[in-house]
Coordinates of C-alpha atoms in Angstrom, one line a residue:
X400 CA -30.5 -18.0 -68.8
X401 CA -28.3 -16.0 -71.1
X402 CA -30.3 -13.9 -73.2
X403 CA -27.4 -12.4 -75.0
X404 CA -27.3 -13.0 -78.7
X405 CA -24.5 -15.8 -80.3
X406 CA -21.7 -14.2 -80.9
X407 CA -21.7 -12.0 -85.0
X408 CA -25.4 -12.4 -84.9
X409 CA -27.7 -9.1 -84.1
X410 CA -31.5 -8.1 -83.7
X411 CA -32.6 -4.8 -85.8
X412 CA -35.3 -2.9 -83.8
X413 CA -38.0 -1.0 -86.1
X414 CA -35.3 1.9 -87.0
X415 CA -32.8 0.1 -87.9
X416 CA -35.1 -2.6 -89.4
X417 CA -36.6 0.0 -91.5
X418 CA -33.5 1.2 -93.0
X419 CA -32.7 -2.5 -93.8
X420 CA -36.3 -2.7 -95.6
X421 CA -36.0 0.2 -97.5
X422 CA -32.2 -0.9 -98.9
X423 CA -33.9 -4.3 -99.5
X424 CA -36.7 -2.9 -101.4
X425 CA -34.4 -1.0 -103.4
X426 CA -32.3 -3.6 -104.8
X427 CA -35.1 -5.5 -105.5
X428 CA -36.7 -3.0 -107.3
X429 CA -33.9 -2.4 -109.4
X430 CA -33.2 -5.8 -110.4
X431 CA -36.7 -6.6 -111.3
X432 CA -36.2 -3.6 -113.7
X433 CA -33.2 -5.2 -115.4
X434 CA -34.9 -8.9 -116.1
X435 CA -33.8 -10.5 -113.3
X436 CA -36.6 -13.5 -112.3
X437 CA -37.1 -14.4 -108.3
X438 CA -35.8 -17.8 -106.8
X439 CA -35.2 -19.0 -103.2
X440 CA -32.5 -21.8 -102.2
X441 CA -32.6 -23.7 -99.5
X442 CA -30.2 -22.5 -96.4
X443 CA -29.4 -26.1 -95.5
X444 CA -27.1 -28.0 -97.7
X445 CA -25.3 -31.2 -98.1
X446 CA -21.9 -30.6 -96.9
X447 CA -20.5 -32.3 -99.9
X448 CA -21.9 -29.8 -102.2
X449 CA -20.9 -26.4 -100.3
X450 CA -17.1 -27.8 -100.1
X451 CA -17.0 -29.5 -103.7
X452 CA -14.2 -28.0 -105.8
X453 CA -16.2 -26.0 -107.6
X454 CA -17.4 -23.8 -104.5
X455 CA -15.5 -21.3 -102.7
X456 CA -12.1 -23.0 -102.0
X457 CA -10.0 -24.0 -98.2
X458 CA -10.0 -20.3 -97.2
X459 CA -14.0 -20.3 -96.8
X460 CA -14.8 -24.0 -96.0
X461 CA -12.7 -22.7 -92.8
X462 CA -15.6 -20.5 -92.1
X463 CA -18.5 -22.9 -92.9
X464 CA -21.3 -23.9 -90.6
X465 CA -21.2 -27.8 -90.5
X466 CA -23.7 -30.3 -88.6
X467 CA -25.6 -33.3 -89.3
X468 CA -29.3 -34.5 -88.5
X469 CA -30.5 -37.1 -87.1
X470 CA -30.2 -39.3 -89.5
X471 CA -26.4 -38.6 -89.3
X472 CA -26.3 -36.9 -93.2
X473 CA -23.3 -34.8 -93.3
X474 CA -25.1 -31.0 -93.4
X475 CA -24.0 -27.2 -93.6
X476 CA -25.5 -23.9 -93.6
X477 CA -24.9 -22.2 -97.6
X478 CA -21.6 -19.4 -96.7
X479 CA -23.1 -17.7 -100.3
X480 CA -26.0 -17.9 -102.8
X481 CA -24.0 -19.0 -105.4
X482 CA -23.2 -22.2 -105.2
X483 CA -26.8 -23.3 -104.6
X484 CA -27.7 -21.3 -107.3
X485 CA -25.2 -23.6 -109.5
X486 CA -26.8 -26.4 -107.9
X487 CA -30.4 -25.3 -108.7
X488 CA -29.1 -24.9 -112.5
X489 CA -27.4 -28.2 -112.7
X490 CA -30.6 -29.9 -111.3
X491 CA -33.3 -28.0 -114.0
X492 CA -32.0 -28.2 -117.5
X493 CA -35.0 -27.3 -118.7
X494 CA -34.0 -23.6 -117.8
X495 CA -34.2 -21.2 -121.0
X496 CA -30.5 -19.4 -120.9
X497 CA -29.9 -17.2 -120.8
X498 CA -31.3 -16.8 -117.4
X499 CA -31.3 -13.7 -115.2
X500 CA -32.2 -14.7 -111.4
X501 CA -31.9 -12.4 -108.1
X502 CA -32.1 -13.8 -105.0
X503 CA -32.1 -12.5 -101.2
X504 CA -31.4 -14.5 -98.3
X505 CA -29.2 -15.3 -95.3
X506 CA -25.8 -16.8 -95.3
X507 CA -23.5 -17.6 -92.6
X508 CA -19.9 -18.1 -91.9
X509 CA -17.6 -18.5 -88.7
X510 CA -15.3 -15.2 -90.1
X511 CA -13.8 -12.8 -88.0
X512 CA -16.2 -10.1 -87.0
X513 CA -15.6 -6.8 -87.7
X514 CA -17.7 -3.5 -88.8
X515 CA -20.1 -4.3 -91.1
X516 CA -19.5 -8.2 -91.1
X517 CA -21.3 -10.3 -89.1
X518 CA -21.5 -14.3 -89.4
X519 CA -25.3 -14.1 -89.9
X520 CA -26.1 -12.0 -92.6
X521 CA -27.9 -11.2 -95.7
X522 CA -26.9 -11.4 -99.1
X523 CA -28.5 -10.0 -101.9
X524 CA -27.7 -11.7 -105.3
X525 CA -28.0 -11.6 -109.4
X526 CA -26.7 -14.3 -111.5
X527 CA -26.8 -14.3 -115.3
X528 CA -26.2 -17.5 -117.1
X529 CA -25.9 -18.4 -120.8
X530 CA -23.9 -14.8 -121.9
X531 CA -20.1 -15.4 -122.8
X532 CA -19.3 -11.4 -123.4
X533 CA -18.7 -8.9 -121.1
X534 CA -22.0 -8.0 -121.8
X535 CA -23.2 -9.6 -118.8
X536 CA -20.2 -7.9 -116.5
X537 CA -21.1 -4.2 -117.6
X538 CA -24.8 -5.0 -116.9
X539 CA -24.4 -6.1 -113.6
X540 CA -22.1 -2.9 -112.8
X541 CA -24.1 -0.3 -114.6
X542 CA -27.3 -2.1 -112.3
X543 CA -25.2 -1.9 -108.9
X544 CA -24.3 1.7 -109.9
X545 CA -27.9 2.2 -110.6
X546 CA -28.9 0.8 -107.1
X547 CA -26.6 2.7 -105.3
X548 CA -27.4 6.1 -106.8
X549 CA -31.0 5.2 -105.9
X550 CA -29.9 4.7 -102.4
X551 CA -27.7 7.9 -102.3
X552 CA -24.5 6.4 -101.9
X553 CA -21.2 7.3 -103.6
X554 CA -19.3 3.9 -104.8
X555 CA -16.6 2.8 -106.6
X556 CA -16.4 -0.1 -108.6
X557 CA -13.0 -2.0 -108.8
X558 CA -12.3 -4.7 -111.4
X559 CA -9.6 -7.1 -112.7
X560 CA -9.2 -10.3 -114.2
X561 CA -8.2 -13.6 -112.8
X562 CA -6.7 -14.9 -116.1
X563 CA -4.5 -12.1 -116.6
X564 CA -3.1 -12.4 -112.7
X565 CA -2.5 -15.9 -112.8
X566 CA -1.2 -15.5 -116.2
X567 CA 1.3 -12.4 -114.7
X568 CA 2.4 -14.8 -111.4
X569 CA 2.7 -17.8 -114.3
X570 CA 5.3 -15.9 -116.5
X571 CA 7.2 -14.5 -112.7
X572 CA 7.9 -18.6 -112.7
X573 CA 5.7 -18.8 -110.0
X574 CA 4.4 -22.8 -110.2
X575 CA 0.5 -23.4 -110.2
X576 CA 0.5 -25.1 -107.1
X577 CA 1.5 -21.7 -105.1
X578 CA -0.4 -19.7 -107.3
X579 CA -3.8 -19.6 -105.3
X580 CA -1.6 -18.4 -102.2
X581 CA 0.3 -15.9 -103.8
X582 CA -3.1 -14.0 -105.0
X583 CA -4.7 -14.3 -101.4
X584 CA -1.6 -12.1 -100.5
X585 CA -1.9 -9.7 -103.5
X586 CA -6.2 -9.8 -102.8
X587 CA -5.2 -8.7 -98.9
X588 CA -2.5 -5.8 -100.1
X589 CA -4.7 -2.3 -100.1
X590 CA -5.9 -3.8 -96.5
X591 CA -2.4 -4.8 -94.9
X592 CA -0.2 -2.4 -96.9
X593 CA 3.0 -3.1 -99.3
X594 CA 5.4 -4.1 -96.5
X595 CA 3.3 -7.0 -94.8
X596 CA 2.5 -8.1 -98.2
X597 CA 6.0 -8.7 -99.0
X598 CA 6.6 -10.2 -95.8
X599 CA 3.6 -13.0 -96.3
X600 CA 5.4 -13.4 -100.1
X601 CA 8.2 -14.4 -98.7
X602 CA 6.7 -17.3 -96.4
X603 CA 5.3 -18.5 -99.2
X604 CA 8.8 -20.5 -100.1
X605 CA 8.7 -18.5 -103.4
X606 CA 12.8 -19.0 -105.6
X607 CA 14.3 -15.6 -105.3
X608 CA 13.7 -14.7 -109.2
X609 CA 9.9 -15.0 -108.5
X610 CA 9.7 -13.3 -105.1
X611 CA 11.9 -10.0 -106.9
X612 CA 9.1 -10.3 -110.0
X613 CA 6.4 -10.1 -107.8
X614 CA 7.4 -7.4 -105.8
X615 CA 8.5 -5.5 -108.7
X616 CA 5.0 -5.7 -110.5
X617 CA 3.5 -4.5 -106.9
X618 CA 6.0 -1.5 -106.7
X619 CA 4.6 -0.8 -110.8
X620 CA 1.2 -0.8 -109.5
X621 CA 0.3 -0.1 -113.1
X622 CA -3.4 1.7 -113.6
X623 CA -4.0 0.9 -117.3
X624 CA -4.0 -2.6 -119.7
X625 CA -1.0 -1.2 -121.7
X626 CA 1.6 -1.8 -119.2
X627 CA 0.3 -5.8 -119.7
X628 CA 1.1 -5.7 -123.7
X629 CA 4.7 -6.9 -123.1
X630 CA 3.4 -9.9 -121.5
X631 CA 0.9 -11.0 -124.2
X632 CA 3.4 -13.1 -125.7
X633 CA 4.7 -15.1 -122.7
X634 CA 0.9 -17.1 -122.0
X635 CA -2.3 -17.4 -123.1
X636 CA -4.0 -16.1 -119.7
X637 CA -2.5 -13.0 -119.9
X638 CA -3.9 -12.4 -123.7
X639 CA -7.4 -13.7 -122.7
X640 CA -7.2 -11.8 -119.4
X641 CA -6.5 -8.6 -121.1
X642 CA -9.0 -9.0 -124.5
X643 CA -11.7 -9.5 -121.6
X644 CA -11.0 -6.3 -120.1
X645 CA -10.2 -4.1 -123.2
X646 CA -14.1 -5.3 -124.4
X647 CA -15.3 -4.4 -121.1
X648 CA -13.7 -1.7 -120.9
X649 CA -14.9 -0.2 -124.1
X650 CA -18.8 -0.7 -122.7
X651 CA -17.5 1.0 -119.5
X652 CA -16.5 3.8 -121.5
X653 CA -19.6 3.7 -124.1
X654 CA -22.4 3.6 -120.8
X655 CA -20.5 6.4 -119.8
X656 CA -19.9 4.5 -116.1
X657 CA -16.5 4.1 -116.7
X658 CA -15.3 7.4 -114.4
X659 CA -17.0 5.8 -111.2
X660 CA -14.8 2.4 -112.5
X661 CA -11.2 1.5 -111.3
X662 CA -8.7 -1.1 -112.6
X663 CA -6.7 -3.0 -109.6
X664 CA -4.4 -5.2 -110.7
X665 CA -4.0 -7.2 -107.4
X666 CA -8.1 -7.8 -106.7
X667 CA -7.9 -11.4 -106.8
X668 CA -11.4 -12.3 -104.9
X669 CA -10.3 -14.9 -103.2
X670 CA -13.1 -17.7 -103.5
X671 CA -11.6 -20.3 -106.1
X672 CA -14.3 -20.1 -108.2
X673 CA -14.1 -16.9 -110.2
X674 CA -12.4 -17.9 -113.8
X675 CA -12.7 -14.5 -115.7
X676 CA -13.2 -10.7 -114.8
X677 CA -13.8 -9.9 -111.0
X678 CA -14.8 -6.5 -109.2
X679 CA -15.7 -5.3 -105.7
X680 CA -17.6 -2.1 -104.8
X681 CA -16.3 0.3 -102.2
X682 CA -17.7 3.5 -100.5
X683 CA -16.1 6.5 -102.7
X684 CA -15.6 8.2 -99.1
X685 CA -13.8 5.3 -97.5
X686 CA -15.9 5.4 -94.6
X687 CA -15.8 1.8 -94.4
X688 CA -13.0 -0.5 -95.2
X689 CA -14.8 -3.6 -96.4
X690 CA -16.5 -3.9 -99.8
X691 CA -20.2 -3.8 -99.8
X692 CA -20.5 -5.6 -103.0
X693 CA -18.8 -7.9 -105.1
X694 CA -18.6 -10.8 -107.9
X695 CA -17.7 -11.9 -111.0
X696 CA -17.4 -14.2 -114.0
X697 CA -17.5 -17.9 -113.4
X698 CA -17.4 -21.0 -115.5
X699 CA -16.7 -24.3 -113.6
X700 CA -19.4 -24.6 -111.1
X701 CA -22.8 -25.5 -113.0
X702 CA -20.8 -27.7 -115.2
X703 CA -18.3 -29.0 -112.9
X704 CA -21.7 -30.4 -110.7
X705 CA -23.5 -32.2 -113.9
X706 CA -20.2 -33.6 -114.3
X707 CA -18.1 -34.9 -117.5
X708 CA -20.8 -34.5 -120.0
X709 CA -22.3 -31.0 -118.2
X710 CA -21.6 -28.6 -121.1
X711 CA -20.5 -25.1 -120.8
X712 CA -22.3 -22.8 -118.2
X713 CA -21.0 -19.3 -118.5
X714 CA -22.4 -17.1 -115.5
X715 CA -21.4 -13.8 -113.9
X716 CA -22.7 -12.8 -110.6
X717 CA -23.0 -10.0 -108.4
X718 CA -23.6 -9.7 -104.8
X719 CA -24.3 -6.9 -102.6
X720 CA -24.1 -7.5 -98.6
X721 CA -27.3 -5.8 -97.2
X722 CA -26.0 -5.4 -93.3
X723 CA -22.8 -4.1 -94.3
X724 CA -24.8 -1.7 -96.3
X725 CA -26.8 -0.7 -93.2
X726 CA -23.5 -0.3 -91.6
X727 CA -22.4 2.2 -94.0
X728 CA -26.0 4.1 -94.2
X729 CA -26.5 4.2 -90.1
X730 CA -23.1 6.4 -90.6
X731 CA -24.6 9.3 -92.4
X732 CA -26.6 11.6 -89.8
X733 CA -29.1 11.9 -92.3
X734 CA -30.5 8.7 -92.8
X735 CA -33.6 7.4 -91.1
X736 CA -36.6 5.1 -92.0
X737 CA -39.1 6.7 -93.5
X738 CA -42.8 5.9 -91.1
X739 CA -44.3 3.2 -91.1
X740 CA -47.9 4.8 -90.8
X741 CA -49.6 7.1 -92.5
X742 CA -52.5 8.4 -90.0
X743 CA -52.7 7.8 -86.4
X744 CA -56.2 8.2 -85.0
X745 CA -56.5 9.2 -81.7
X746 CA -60.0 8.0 -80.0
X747 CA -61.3 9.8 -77.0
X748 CA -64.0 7.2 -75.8
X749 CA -65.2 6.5 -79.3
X750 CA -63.2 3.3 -80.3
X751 CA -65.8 1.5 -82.5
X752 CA -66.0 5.0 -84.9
X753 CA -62.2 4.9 -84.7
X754 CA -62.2 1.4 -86.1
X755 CA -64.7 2.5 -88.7
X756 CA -62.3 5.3 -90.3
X757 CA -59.4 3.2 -89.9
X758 CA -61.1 0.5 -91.9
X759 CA -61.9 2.8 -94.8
X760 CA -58.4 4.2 -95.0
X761 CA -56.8 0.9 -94.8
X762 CA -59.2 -0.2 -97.6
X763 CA -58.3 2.7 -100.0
X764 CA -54.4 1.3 -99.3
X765 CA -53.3 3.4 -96.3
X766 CA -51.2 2.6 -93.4
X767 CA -53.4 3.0 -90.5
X768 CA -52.5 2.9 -86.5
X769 CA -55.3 3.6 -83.7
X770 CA -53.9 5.0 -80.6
X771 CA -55.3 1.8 -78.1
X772 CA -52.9 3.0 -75.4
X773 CA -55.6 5.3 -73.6
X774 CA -53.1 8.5 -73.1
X775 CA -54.1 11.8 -73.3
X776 CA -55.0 13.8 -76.6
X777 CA -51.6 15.9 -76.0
X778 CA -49.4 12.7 -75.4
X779 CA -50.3 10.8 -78.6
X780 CA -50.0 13.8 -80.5
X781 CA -46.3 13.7 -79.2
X782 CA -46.4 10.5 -79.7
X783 CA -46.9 10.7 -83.6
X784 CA -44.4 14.0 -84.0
X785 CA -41.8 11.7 -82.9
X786 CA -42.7 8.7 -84.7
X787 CA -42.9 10.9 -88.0
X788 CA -46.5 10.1 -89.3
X789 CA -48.0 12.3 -91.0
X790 CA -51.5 12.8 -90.2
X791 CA -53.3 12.3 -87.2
X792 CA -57.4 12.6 -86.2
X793 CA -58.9 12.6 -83.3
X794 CA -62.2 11.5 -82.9
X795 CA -64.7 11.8 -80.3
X796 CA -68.0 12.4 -78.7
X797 CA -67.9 15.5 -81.0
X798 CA -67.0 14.3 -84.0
X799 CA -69.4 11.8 -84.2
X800 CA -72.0 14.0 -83.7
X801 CA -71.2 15.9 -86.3
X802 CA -70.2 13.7 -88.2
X803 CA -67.2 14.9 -89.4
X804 CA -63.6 15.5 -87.7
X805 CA -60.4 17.3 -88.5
X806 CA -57.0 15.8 -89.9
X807 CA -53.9 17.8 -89.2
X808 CA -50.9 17.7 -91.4
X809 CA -48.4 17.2 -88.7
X810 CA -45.4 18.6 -91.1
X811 CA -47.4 22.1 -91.9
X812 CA -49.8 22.0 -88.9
X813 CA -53.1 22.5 -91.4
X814 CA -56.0 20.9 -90.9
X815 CA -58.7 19.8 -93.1
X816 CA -62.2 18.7 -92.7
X817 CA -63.4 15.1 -93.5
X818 CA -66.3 13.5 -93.6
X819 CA -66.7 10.0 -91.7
X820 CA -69.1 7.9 -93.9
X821 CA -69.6 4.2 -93.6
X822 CA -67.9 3.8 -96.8
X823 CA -65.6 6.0 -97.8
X824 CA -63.5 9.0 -96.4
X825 CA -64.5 12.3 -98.4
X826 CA -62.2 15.1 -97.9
X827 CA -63.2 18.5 -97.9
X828 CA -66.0 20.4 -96.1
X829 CA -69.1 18.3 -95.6
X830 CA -72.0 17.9 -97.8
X831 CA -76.0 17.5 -96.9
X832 CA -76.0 13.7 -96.9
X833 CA -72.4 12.6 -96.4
X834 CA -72.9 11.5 -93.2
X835 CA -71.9 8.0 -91.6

């Protein structure tokens, strides 16, 4: 039997696990703090649904797990959160908008693997629907910002707006239907560099006026909204793209995020569904090529499912990838788990008093191992120095008879006296009738 794992999948021993745990926790915690209410989607879909036009477009449906059961029902395995989040909104509309949701869960797609993408893997989502302004957008970046800080990473956030590129490649004369290729180029140009791009532009069967408009916007590779204002005149896309990001902008600039913020004119995202502004979140150092976070506004999808008479849905998500995060943490030398046990107690022959304290200490909401392994004093002592915990006791023949043993602070080496009593564990030096 093979026993390797299937091919971008991985197992995270305790360590690494713990890591994971502890980034989980903290974008949990932080999203519960800005409003956002818990949900779970199912992982197994209709296929129908994951590759409707409202989902993420050819370029993913590439990548997406498809099978069927065994009542021969076309299936697939979600590639995001997001489309059966639009699902789940289409089939309650009940729901109270606007409605803030966060939701953590596995995905997978058949991508190329690469470091910090694998093709099982954990995404960790918020979705805001019923906002129109760019309200919702600086929210969800002054929360990621607020996660990362908590998790001690340096990021940048880079933004854009779909509008105004497709209103830009629009007024080069390129036609709609090439559209959607041309920004998959632009999205892929900080990764393959200005020369490749240009090459891919020119398969694209582009006329020659188009092709020289678009490469002379890339040579521009403008860094502020004014360089747009002589385009406002020549579509409407342009002048909505831009108004979107001149109000978000300003609430960069007022939350006083706006330094750690970047404008890219090319970030195109490349999932069809994204109608409005768009950003990605990179590590400030570089030390990873990939984005470890991204999202945006879109419009279509909740709608689009309920079908002709499905109203407006405007939503604006954000999604952080917890591996590649991992990825990017396991880099600094720094970073470790922190213990997953607070005492270790160490019996010598005297198991059932062991039990007993461990009991009590669990009971007052401690994290409690006992040392079943029967190695000496000196080796689980080692033991727990390497494993980080704490404190440690060690309780024997001794101990019981006096009813009392010593807990040493394994960080400072101090030891204190406590008292072993059938109901509680006093600290301190003993008293007359503490005893167990």
């Amino acid at each position: 039997m093979d026993y390797q794992n299937v091919r971008g999948t991985a197992d995270y021993l305790p360590e690494a696990e713990g890591i994971r745990r502890k980034v989980r926790n903290t974008l949990e915690d932080v999203f519960i703090q800005y409003g956002c209410k818990p949900l779970e989607t199912p992982i197994l879909n209709y296929t129908d649904l994951l590759a409707s036009k409202y989902g993420g477009g050819a370029e993913i449906l590439k990548e997406m797990y498809v099978l069927s059961d065994q009542g021969e029902r076309d299936l697939a395995l979600r590639y995001d959160l997001t489309i059966p989040y639009a699902k789940l909104v289409a089939m309650n509309p009940t729901l109270k908008l606007p409605f803030k949701r966060y939701e953590i869960g596995k995905v997978f797609r058949e991508g190329p693997i690469k470091k910090g993408r694998m093709r099982e893997f954990t995404q960790c989502d918020v979705d805001v629907t019923g906002i129109d302004s760019c309200a919702a957008e600086a929210e969800l970046i002054m929360m990621a910002l607020d996660a990362f800080d908590r998790l001690e990473m340096e990021v940048v956030i880079q933004y854009n707006n779909r509008n105004l590129l497709a209103g830009m490649l629009e007024s080069f004369g390129i036609p709609p239907e090439k559209s959607g290729e041309v920004i998959l180029v632009l999205d892929k140009l900080e990764k393959i560099g200005l020369e490749a791009c240009k090459e891919e532009l020119k398969k694209k069967g582009l006329s020659a006026g188009a092709l020289d408009e678009t490469k002379q916007f890339i040579l521009a590779s403008p860094t502020c909204l004014e360089y747009f204002s002589p385009y406002i005149e020549k579509n409407t896309l342009i002048s909505e793209g831009l108004a979107e990001l001149r109000e978000l902008e300003k609430l960069l600039e007022g939350l006083g995020i706006n330094a750690q913020c970047q404008f890219n004119p090319y970030l195109a995202r490349g999932l069809d569904i994204y109608t409005g502004t768009i950003y990605e979140l990179f590590m400030k150092d570089g030390s990873l090529r990939s984005s470890i976070g991204s999202g945006g506004r879109y419009h279509n999808a909740i709608a689009g499912l309920k079908g002709e008479d499905g109203g407006s849905y405007s939503t604006v998500g954000i999604s952080f990838g917890l591996d590649v995060i991992l990825t990017a943490l396991l880099e600094k030398e720094e970073t470790s788990p922190d213990p997953w046990v607070d005492y270790l107690i160490i019996p010598v022959q005297e198991m059932e008093h062991c039990f007993r304290m461990a009991r009590v200490l669990r009971q007052e909401g401690n994290r409690v191992e006992v040392d079943m392994s029967g190695r000496s004093v000196r080796k689980s002592m080692d033991y727990a120095r390497k494993a980080g915990i704490p404190f440690v006791a060690v309780i024997g023949e001794r101990e019981v008879s006096n009813r009392s043993c010593m807990v040493k602070d394994m960080m400072t080496g101090n030891e204190s006296e406590w008292v072993l009593r059938l109901t509680s564990v006093q600290r301190g030096m003993p008293q007359k009738d503490d005893f167990i």
